[in-house]
């Protein structure tokens, strides 16, 4: 060490650095774009620490620590509410920052503002890219027409009653409890069978877990529908429902997919491609209850209509039978009258043919040995015959017979 150079304490040197930086930057603020990592939010202490990085071809080319102090920590909650995304790692953000330097803690950027619109644009851009990828890769499952996206799942026919449900949710989460409570306490006392597929619905592993559950349920082929719910807590971290894995599984599902993901502002890709997108787990449950209630109402109406039809049929049949009976009676009476007249005619003819009536018309009966003689061949000369007239009988002896 040269005798002419006197060493100074590190703190003195860093104070010079701090002073120099303060002269250059002072209170000036800059908008920067950076990606987050190592995010730690201390709500109880009123501040957050994180690291901001920049990547080029997945290689970190710049890195700096950052802090959000108590007076600006509320802007984190505003960001989450506006974007529906939790303030965590792997977010690309537009931030208003100033340079902070302290001899003890070193260089750090102080975050004053978080541009939610930039993040929304990033989310929208990522969503568009995912949908375009699905359309190009799986055109039979997802397609774009007339200004909107369609999926094969939207055209899966729903059962009239969805009672055997495969529920994808985090066990004992608010969304799970809300959905199950609403179904089990429905005012119509309709029974539902719920099979829970317990999965993580947020975080880095959520997309793969949800997608796997949807595919597994379809392979089982024992359910009426798949219900995907998430709810409770802050409306944040819905990235899993915008992932291409979950979106594809929803789109190609052979069972109708009902979503009740619980976000109030945004519509995820899973919602957009589902058979029936509902806003919350409770609304999803209510929808299923109403479907069942409508079917019960239809059954009741069908029962009433069937009874009415049977009654009308029986009435018409009774009236028809009465008419047939009346016609039969009339026909029978007419037939009897005709038969009676025929019998009377026969009787009259028989009366005319009676011997007494014949005798009354001037004819006579000839008997031989008490038997009527019908031919001259039956008598011989010198035989005694009886001739019956209308007013008496005479005996005669045949002297001579002449044959025609």
Tab-separated table of C-alpha atoms in Angstrom:
chain	number	residue	atom	x	y	z
A	1	UNK	CA	0.000	0.000	0.000
A	2	UNK	CA	1.365	3.352	-0.980
A	3	UNK	CA	2.074	5.688	1.911
A	4	UNK	CA	0.302	8.454	0.003
A	5	UNK	CA	-3.052	6.567	-0.059
A	6	UNK	CA	-4.930	6.415	3.214
A	7	UNK	CA	-7.606	3.631	3.398
A	8	UNK	CA	-11.121	4.649	4.423
A	9	UNK	CA	-13.847	2.601	6.068
A	10	UNK	CA	-16.167	0.661	3.752
A	11	UNK	CA	-19.128	2.565	5.101
A	12	UNK	CA	-17.481	5.851	4.126
A	13	UNK	CA	-16.857	4.558	0.626
A	14	UNK	CA	-20.397	3.277	0.244
A	15	UNK	CA	-21.724	6.565	1.572
A	16	UNK	CA	-19.881	8.247	-1.280
A	17	UNK	CA	-21.506	5.770	-3.677
A	18	UNK	CA	-24.905	6.490	-2.151
A	19	UNK	CA	-24.341	10.210	-2.442
A	20	UNK	CA	-23.189	9.878	-6.063
A	21	UNK	CA	-26.217	7.772	-6.999
A	22	UNK	CA	-28.489	10.177	-5.220
A	23	UNK	CA	-27.040	13.074	-7.195
A	24	UNK	CA	-27.624	11.219	-10.491
A	25	UNK	CA	-30.992	9.596	-9.760
A	26	UNK	CA	-32.359	11.405	-6.727
A	27	UNK	CA	-36.151	10.978	-6.565
A	28	UNK	CA	-36.444	10.236	-10.259
A	29	UNK	CA	-38.763	7.363	-11.199
A	30	UNK	CA	-38.615	5.071	-14.208
A	31	UNK	CA	-40.947	2.562	-15.835
A	32	UNK	CA	-39.192	-0.773	-16.304
A	33	UNK	CA	-40.313	-4.166	-17.565
A	34	UNK	CA	-39.023	-7.136	-15.626
A	35	UNK	CA	-39.908	-10.648	-14.532
A	36	UNK	CA	-40.457	-11.536	-10.891
A	37	UNK	CA	-38.795	-14.240	-8.831
A	38	UNK	CA	-38.099	-14.939	-5.140
A	39	UNK	CA	-41.270	-13.067	-4.134
A	40	UNK	CA	-41.839	-12.721	-0.395
A	41	UNK	CA	-44.821	-10.673	0.828
A	42	UNK	CA	-44.920	-9.932	4.551
A	43	UNK	CA	-48.454	-8.682	5.199
A	44	UNK	CA	-48.019	-8.437	8.951
A	45	UNK	CA	-44.809	-6.403	8.581
A	46	UNK	CA	-46.154	-4.241	5.796
A	47	UNK	CA	-43.586	-4.789	3.048
A	48	UNK	CA	-42.535	-7.181	0.295
A	49	UNK	CA	-39.168	-8.246	-1.101
A	50	UNK	CA	-38.544	-9.781	-4.510
A	51	UNK	CA	-35.966	-10.091	-7.254
A	52	UNK	CA	-36.475	-8.602	-10.701
A	53	UNK	CA	-34.768	-10.284	-13.618
A	54	UNK	CA	-34.535	-10.026	-17.388
A	55	UNK	CA	-34.005	-13.054	-19.602
A	56	UNK	CA	-32.714	-13.512	-23.106
A	57	UNK	CA	-33.290	-16.993	-24.533
A	58	UNK	CA	-34.072	-18.226	-21.010
A	59	UNK	CA	-30.754	-16.910	-19.739
A	60	UNK	CA	-30.793	-14.251	-16.996
A	61	UNK	CA	-29.017	-11.179	-18.320
A	62	UNK	CA	-29.932	-8.751	-15.522
A	63	UNK	CA	-30.971	-9.123	-11.895
A	64	UNK	CA	-31.698	-6.728	-9.054
A	65	UNK	CA	-33.417	-6.841	-5.705
A	66	UNK	CA	-36.611	-4.821	-5.198
A	67	UNK	CA	-38.897	-3.802	-2.368
A	68	UNK	CA	-42.441	-2.536	-1.889
A	69	UNK	CA	-42.804	-0.550	1.306
A	70	UNK	CA	-45.855	-0.152	3.517
A	71	UNK	CA	-47.198	2.987	1.799
A	72	UNK	CA	-47.461	1.110	-1.533
A	73	UNK	CA	-48.157	-2.472	-0.404
A	74	UNK	CA	-51.925	-2.003	-0.982
A	75	UNK	CA	-51.151	-1.729	-4.690
A	76	UNK	CA	-50.285	-5.419	-4.666
A	77	UNK	CA	-53.882	-6.226	-3.622
A	78	UNK	CA	-55.215	-3.815	-6.244
A	79	UNK	CA	-53.132	-5.578	-8.878
A	80	UNK	CA	-54.412	-9.009	-7.841
A	81	UNK	CA	-58.035	-7.872	-7.796
A	82	UNK	CA	-57.778	-6.206	-11.190
A	83	UNK	CA	-55.909	-8.958	-12.988
A	84	UNK	CA	-57.148	-12.028	-11.137
A	85	UNK	CA	-53.496	-13.063	-10.808
A	86	UNK	CA	-51.596	-13.497	-7.582
A	87	UNK	CA	-48.494	-11.420	-7.083
A	88	UNK	CA	-45.919	-14.181	-7.303
A	89	UNK	CA	-42.936	-15.395	-9.294
A	90	UNK	CA	-42.728	-15.731	-13.070
A	91	UNK	CA	-44.833	-12.625	-13.756
A	92	UNK	CA	-43.781	-10.199	-16.424
A	93	UNK	CA	-44.634	-6.752	-15.051
A	94	UNK	CA	-44.423	-3.085	-15.928
A	95	UNK	CA	-43.256	-1.289	-12.780
A	96	UNK	CA	-42.694	2.305	-11.770
A	97	UNK	CA	-39.460	2.246	-9.744
A	98	UNK	CA	-36.893	4.476	-8.170
A	99	UNK	CA	-33.336	3.619	-7.220
A	100	UNK	CA	-32.646	2.968	-3.581
A	101	UNK	CA	-29.231	2.475	-2.107
A	102	UNK	CA	-28.160	1.912	1.454
A	103	UNK	CA	-24.654	1.307	2.702
A	104	UNK	CA	-25.860	-1.577	4.865
A	105	UNK	CA	-28.417	-3.256	2.524
A	106	UNK	CA	-26.975	-2.363	-0.866
A	107	UNK	CA	-28.691	-1.500	-4.137
A	108	UNK	CA	-32.431	-2.106	-4.423
A	109	UNK	CA	-35.233	-0.833	-6.610
A	110	UNK	CA	-38.217	0.631	-4.800
A	111	UNK	CA	-41.535	-0.216	-6.507
A	112	UNK	CA	-44.170	2.550	-6.501
A	113	UNK	CA	-46.695	1.380	-9.106
A	114	UNK	CA	-47.690	-1.883	-10.823
A	115	UNK	CA	-49.314	-1.448	-14.232
A	116	UNK	CA	-52.227	-3.888	-14.172
A	117	UNK	CA	-53.193	-3.081	-17.773
A	118	UNK	CA	-49.788	-4.308	-18.973
A	119	UNK	CA	-50.289	-7.602	-17.144
A	120	UNK	CA	-53.837	-7.926	-18.461
A	121	UNK	CA	-52.443	-7.423	-21.936
A	122	UNK	CA	-49.855	-10.105	-21.282
A	123	UNK	CA	-52.543	-12.482	-19.976
A	124	UNK	CA	-54.785	-11.732	-22.955
A	125	UNK	CA	-51.910	-12.251	-25.349
A	126	UNK	CA	-51.014	-15.550	-23.694
A	127	UNK	CA	-54.663	-16.647	-23.814
A	128	UNK	CA	-54.868	-15.804	-27.505
A	129	UNK	CA	-51.693	-17.754	-28.172
A	130	UNK	CA	-53.063	-20.765	-26.277
A	131	UNK	CA	-56.374	-20.690	-28.166
A	132	UNK	CA	-54.617	-20.298	-31.517
A	133	UNK	CA	-52.348	-23.223	-30.643
A	134	UNK	CA	-55.353	-25.402	-29.799
A	135	UNK	CA	-57.156	-24.410	-33.011
A	136	UNK	CA	-54.117	-25.241	-35.132
A	137	UNK	CA	-53.138	-28.442	-33.307
A	138	UNK	CA	-56.605	-29.830	-32.522
A	139	UNK	CA	-59.044	-28.340	-35.064
A	140	UNK	CA	-61.648	-31.048	-34.373
A	141	UNK	CA	-61.687	-30.122	-30.674
A	142	UNK	CA	-61.344	-26.316	-30.764
A	143	UNK	CA	-62.224	-23.934	-33.582
A	144	UNK	CA	-62.931	-20.254	-34.206
A	145	UNK	CA	-66.096	-19.174	-36.009
A	146	UNK	CA	-68.254	-16.051	-36.184
A	147	UNK	CA	-66.058	-14.140	-33.763
A	148	UNK	CA	-65.874	-16.728	-30.976
A	149	UNK	CA	-64.206	-19.975	-29.995
A	150	UNK	CA	-66.057	-23.286	-29.914
A	151	UNK	CA	-65.164	-26.678	-28.488
A	152	UNK	CA	-66.376	-30.218	-29.007
A	153	UNK	CA	-67.426	-30.322	-25.354
A	154	UNK	CA	-69.987	-27.579	-25.925
A	155	UNK	CA	-71.846	-29.969	-28.237
A	156	UNK	CA	-71.804	-32.965	-25.895
A	157	UNK	CA	-75.407	-33.810	-25.052
A	158	UNK	CA	-76.184	-33.356	-21.386
A	159	UNK	CA	-78.319	-35.878	-19.500
A	160	UNK	CA	-81.748	-34.560	-18.517
A	161	UNK	CA	-80.702	-35.031	-14.900
A	162	UNK	CA	-77.085	-34.742	-13.745
A	163	UNK	CA	-76.994	-36.666	-10.465
A	164	UNK	CA	-73.826	-38.781	-10.590
A	165	UNK	CA	-71.145	-36.077	-10.492
A	166	UNK	CA	-67.363	-36.262	-10.747
A	167	UNK	CA	-66.180	-33.232	-8.780
A	168	UNK	CA	-62.685	-31.848	-9.386
A	169	UNK	CA	-61.734	-29.597	-6.466
A	170	UNK	CA	-59.341	-29.195	-3.575
A	171	UNK	CA	-60.656	-31.241	-0.658
A	172	UNK	CA	-62.199	-29.134	2.114
A	173	UNK	CA	-61.627	-25.906	0.172
A	174	UNK	CA	-64.228	-23.128	0.190
A	175	UNK	CA	-65.226	-23.996	-3.367
A	176	UNK	CA	-65.704	-27.669	-2.487
A	177	UNK	CA	-67.743	-26.880	0.633
A	178	UNK	CA	-69.931	-24.301	-1.105
A	179	UNK	CA	-70.730	-26.646	-3.982
A	180	UNK	CA	-71.484	-29.696	-1.829
A	181	UNK	CA	-73.510	-27.701	0.711
A	182	UNK	CA	-75.687	-26.202	-2.007
A	183	UNK	CA	-76.385	-29.597	-3.588
A	184	UNK	CA	-77.076	-31.408	-0.327
A	185	UNK	CA	-79.398	-28.693	0.973
A	186	UNK	CA	-81.396	-28.062	-2.176
A	187	UNK	CA	-85.056	-27.133	-1.556
A	188	UNK	CA	-86.378	-29.983	-3.723
A	189	UNK	CA	-84.688	-32.695	-1.598
A	190	UNK	CA	-83.084	-34.138	-4.742
A	191	UNK	CA	-80.299	-36.621	-3.993
A	192	UNK	CA	-76.964	-36.203	-5.773
A	193	UNK	CA	-74.029	-38.610	-5.805
A	194	UNK	CA	-70.721	-36.741	-5.644
A	195	UNK	CA	-67.315	-38.366	-6.152
A	196	UNK	CA	-64.446	-36.040	-5.267
A	197	UNK	CA	-61.239	-36.024	-7.291
A	198	UNK	CA	-58.975	-34.112	-4.914
A	199	UNK	CA	-56.472	-32.019	-6.862
A	200	UNK	CA	-54.463	-28.860	-6.411
A	201	UNK	CA	-56.305	-26.092	-8.272
A	202	UNK	CA	-53.655	-23.382	-8.015
A	203	UNK	CA	-49.915	-23.248	-8.192
A	204	UNK	CA	-47.346	-24.682	-10.561
A	205	UNK	CA	-48.667	-28.255	-10.392
A	206	UNK	CA	-52.361	-27.414	-10.748
A	207	UNK	CA	-52.660	-27.519	-14.548
A	208	UNK	CA	-51.194	-31.023	-14.872
A	209	UNK	CA	-53.267	-32.331	-11.932
A	210	UNK	CA	-56.573	-30.953	-13.257
A	211	UNK	CA	-55.910	-32.196	-16.785
A	212	UNK	CA	-55.042	-35.672	-15.502
A	213	UNK	CA	-58.221	-35.800	-13.403
A	214	UNK	CA	-60.451	-34.866	-16.378
A	215	UNK	CA	-58.891	-37.573	-18.552
A	216	UNK	CA	-59.149	-40.142	-15.753
A	217	UNK	CA	-62.855	-39.424	-15.195
A	218	UNK	CA	-63.614	-39.823	-18.903
A	219	UNK	CA	-61.886	-43.214	-18.903
A	220	UNK	CA	-64.022	-44.432	-15.981
A	221	UNK	CA	-67.267	-43.938	-17.966
A	222	UNK	CA	-69.527	-43.983	-14.906
A	223	UNK	CA	-70.481	-40.327	-14.385
A	224	UNK	CA	-73.109	-38.012	-15.836
A	225	UNK	CA	-70.839	-34.951	-15.894
A	226	UNK	CA	-67.601	-33.377	-14.671
A	227	UNK	CA	-67.763	-30.358	-12.377
A	228	UNK	CA	-64.641	-28.219	-11.973
A	229	UNK	CA	-64.808	-25.720	-9.093
A	230	UNK	CA	-62.519	-23.359	-7.291
A	231	UNK	CA	-63.507	-20.669	-4.834
A	232	UNK	CA	-62.770	-18.935	-1.600
A	233	UNK	CA	-60.093	-16.454	-0.733
A	234	UNK	CA	-58.747	-13.835	-3.084
A	235	UNK	CA	-59.724	-14.077	-6.748
A	236	UNK	CA	-56.160	-14.805	-7.817
A	237	UNK	CA	-53.995	-17.354	-9.550
A	238	UNK	CA	-56.250	-18.702	-12.269
A	239	UNK	CA	-53.402	-19.450	-14.641
A	240	UNK	CA	-54.097	-23.212	-14.486
A	241	UNK	CA	-57.480	-22.650	-16.120
A	242	UNK	CA	-55.829	-20.795	-18.999
A	243	UNK	CA	-53.234	-23.514	-19.584
A	244	UNK	CA	-53.313	-25.499	-22.787
A	245	UNK	CA	-53.351	-28.787	-20.812
A	246	UNK	CA	-56.569	-28.022	-18.923
A	247	UNK	CA	-58.152	-26.254	-21.910
A	248	UNK	CA	-57.520	-29.241	-24.187
A	249	UNK	CA	-58.814	-31.737	-21.613
A	250	UNK	CA	-62.013	-29.700	-21.214
A	251	UNK	CA	-62.472	-29.308	-24.974
A	252	UNK	CA	-62.091	-33.018	-25.771
A	253	UNK	CA	-63.975	-34.370	-22.749
A	254	UNK	CA	-66.699	-36.821	-23.754
A	255	UNK	CA	-68.609	-35.902	-20.595
A	256	UNK	CA	-70.104	-32.412	-20.310
A	257	UNK	CA	-67.892	-30.148	-18.203
A	258	UNK	CA	-69.483	-27.627	-15.821
A	259	UNK	CA	-67.197	-24.922	-14.407
A	260	UNK	CA	-67.643	-22.873	-11.261
A	261	UNK	CA	-64.177	-21.454	-10.901
A	262	UNK	CA	-65.156	-18.552	-8.697
A	263	UNK	CA	-63.610	-15.567	-10.432
A	264	UNK	CA	-65.798	-12.514	-10.797
A	265	UNK	CA	-64.037	-10.473	-13.475
A	266	UNK	CA	-62.293	-12.769	-15.932
A	267	UNK	CA	-63.414	-15.704	-18.048
A	268	UNK	CA	-60.775	-18.416	-18.328
A	269	UNK	CA	-60.176	-20.538	-21.413
A	270	UNK	CA	-61.583	-23.507	-19.481
A	271	UNK	CA	-64.799	-21.524	-18.996
A	272	UNK	CA	-64.904	-20.491	-22.618
A	273	UNK	CA	-64.604	-24.087	-23.859
A	274	UNK	CA	-66.768	-25.802	-21.221
A	275	UNK	CA	-70.245	-27.178	-21.829
A	276	UNK	CA	-71.711	-24.955	-19.100
A	277	UNK	CA	-69.602	-22.137	-17.606
A	278	UNK	CA	-70.912	-20.813	-14.288
A	279	UNK	CA	-69.343	-18.031	-12.237
A	280	UNK	CA	-69.036	-19.670	-8.814
A	281	UNK	CA	-69.293	-23.110	-7.172
A	282	UNK	CA	-72.613	-22.059	-5.623
A	283	UNK	CA	-74.074	-20.977	-8.966
A	284	UNK	CA	-72.819	-24.197	-10.521
A	285	UNK	CA	-74.598	-26.250	-7.861
A	286	UNK	CA	-77.770	-24.172	-8.246
A	287	UNK	CA	-77.705	-24.780	-11.989
A	288	UNK	CA	-77.514	-28.554	-11.505
A	289	UNK	CA	-80.349	-28.410	-8.954
A	290	UNK	CA	-82.516	-26.422	-11.367
A	291	UNK	CA	-81.803	-28.907	-14.162
A	292	UNK	CA	-83.048	-31.717	-11.926
A	293	UNK	CA	-86.022	-29.642	-10.747
A	294	UNK	CA	-87.023	-28.887	-14.334
A	295	UNK	CA	-86.949	-32.606	-15.084
A	296	UNK	CA	-89.075	-33.352	-12.015
A	297	UNK	CA	-91.512	-30.670	-13.149
A	298	UNK	CA	-91.563	-32.237	-16.596
A	299	UNK	CA	-92.275	-35.627	-15.043
A	300	UNK	CA	-95.108	-34.167	-12.969
A	301	UNK	CA	-96.590	-32.462	-16.026
A	302	UNK	CA	-96.136	-35.649	-18.028
A	303	UNK	CA	-97.893	-37.605	-15.280
A	304	UNK	CA	-100.808	-35.171	-15.195
A	305	UNK	CA	-101.003	-35.134	-18.983
A	306	UNK	CA	-100.886	-38.932	-19.115
A	307	UNK	CA	-103.690	-39.190	-16.551
A	308	UNK	CA	-105.727	-36.671	-18.512
A	309	UNK	CA	-105.086	-38.575	-21.736
A	310	UNK	CA	-106.093	-41.861	-20.120
A	311	UNK	CA	-109.229	-40.249	-18.705
A	312	UNK	CA	-110.070	-38.756	-22.103
A	313	UNK	CA	-109.396	-42.095	-23.755
A	314	UNK	CA	-111.605	-43.926	-21.257
A	315	UNK	CA	-114.343	-41.319	-21.683
A	316	UNK	CA	-114.184	-41.562	-25.456
A	317	UNK	CA	-114.034	-45.344	-25.221
A	318	UNK	CA	-116.998	-45.406	-22.854
A	319	UNK	CA	-118.968	-43.104	-25.126
A	320	UNK	CA	-117.977	-45.206	-28.116
A	321	UNK	CA	-118.948	-48.397	-26.312
A	322	UNK	CA	-122.282	-46.867	-25.362
A	323	UNK	CA	-122.882	-45.846	-28.959
A	324	UNK	CA	-121.870	-49.320	-30.142
A	325	UNK	CA	-124.144	-50.876	-27.516
A	326	UNK	CA	-127.018	-48.638	-28.541
A	327	UNK	CA	-126.422	-49.453	-32.180
A	328	UNK	CA	-126.208	-53.144	-31.299
A	329	UNK	CA	-129.447	-52.977	-29.338
A	330	UNK	CA	-131.157	-51.137	-32.168
A	331	UNK	CA	-129.734	-53.585	-34.678
A	332	UNK	CA	-130.766	-56.530	-32.523
A	333	UNK	CA	-134.244	-55.078	-32.091
A	334	UNK	CA	-134.537	-54.523	-35.837
A	335	UNK	CA	-133.265	-58.041	-36.516
A	336	UNK	CA	-135.693	-59.456	-33.971
A	337	UNK	CA	-138.515	-57.479	-35.564
A	338	UNK	CA	-137.527	-58.773	-38.971
A	339	UNK	CA	-137.294	-62.336	-37.679
A	340	UNK	CA	-140.623	-61.926	-35.925
A	341	UNK	CA	-142.175	-60.736	-39.156
A	342	UNK	CA	-140.640	-63.694	-41.002
A	343	UNK	CA	-142.009	-66.026	-38.355
A	344	UNK	CA	-145.405	-64.402	-38.615
A	345	UNK	CA	-145.314	-64.875	-42.364
A	346	UNK	CA	-144.305	-68.494	-41.937
A	347	UNK	CA	-147.026	-68.931	-39.346
A	348	UNK	CA	-149.530	-67.424	-41.734
A	349	UNK	CA	-148.364	-69.733	-44.481
A	350	UNK	CA	-148.484	-72.676	-42.115
A	351	UNK	CA	-151.958	-71.695	-41.097
A	352	UNK	CA	-152.948	-71.681	-44.713
A	353	UNK	CA	-151.475	-75.149	-45.102
A	354	UNK	CA	-153.321	-76.631	-42.116
A	355	UNK	CA	-155.856	-79.277	-43.234
A	356	UNK	CA	-158.771	-77.564	-41.571
A	357	UNK	CA	-158.041	-74.358	-43.462
A	358	UNK	CA	-157.688	-76.308	-46.664
A	359	UNK	CA	-161.012	-78.003	-45.994
A	360	UNK	CA	-162.572	-74.622	-45.361
A	361	UNK	CA	-161.578	-73.614	-48.855
A	362	UNK	CA	-163.642	-76.532	-50.323
A	363	UNK	CA	-161.062	-79.247	-50.394
A	364	UNK	CA	-161.435	-82.720	-48.813
A	365	UNK	CA	-159.051	-85.260	-47.300
A	366	UNK	CA	-159.146	-88.918	-48.284
A	367	UNK	CA	-157.935	-91.476	-45.740
A	368	UNK	CA	-157.423	-95.196	-45.936
A	369	UNK	CA	-156.867	-96.970	-42.712
A	370	UNK	CA	-156.476	-93.564	-40.959
A	371	UNK	CA	-153.712	-92.544	-43.360
A	372	UNK	CA	-154.063	-89.798	-45.920
A	373	UNK	CA	-154.141	-91.014	-49.467
A	374	UNK	CA	-151.862	-89.012	-51.684
A	375	UNK	CA	-152.032	-91.018	-54.941
A	376	UNK	CA	-154.622	-93.067	-56.791
A	377	UNK	CA	-152.109	-95.873	-56.828
A	378	UNK	CA	-152.618	-96.278	-53.099
A	379	UNK	CA	-156.252	-97.435	-53.441
A	380	UNK	CA	-157.940	-100.363	-55.029
A	381	UNK	CA	-161.450	-101.058	-56.183
A	382	UNK	CA	-163.952	-102.230	-53.547
A	383	UNK	CA	-161.855	-100.595	-50.757
A	384	UNK	CA	-163.572	-98.498	-48.126
A	385	UNK	CA	-162.237	-94.925	-47.884
A	386	UNK	CA	-163.017	-92.019	-45.571
A	387	UNK	CA	-163.595	-88.596	-47.054
A	388	UNK	CA	-163.256	-85.723	-44.616
A	389	UNK	CA	-165.094	-82.513	-45.407
A	390	UNK	CA	-164.987	-79.313	-43.371
A	391	UNK	CA	-168.184	-80.292	-41.637
A	392	UNK	CA	-167.992	-84.080	-41.457
A	393	UNK	CA	-166.705	-87.458	-42.664
A	394	UNK	CA	-168.219	-89.824	-45.188
A	395	UNK	CA	-167.329	-93.459	-45.960
A	396	UNK	CA	-167.305	-94.591	-49.572
A	397	UNK	CA	-166.607	-97.822	-51.520
A	398	UNK	CA	-164.384	-97.575	-54.554
A	399	UNK	CA	-166.345	-99.026	-57.530
A	400	UNK	CA	-164.013	-97.891	-60.230
A	401	UNK	CA	-160.855	-95.749	-60.542
A	402	UNK	CA	-159.601	-93.761	-63.464
A	403	UNK	CA	-155.945	-92.726	-63.731
A	404	UNK	CA	-154.763	-89.742	-65.695
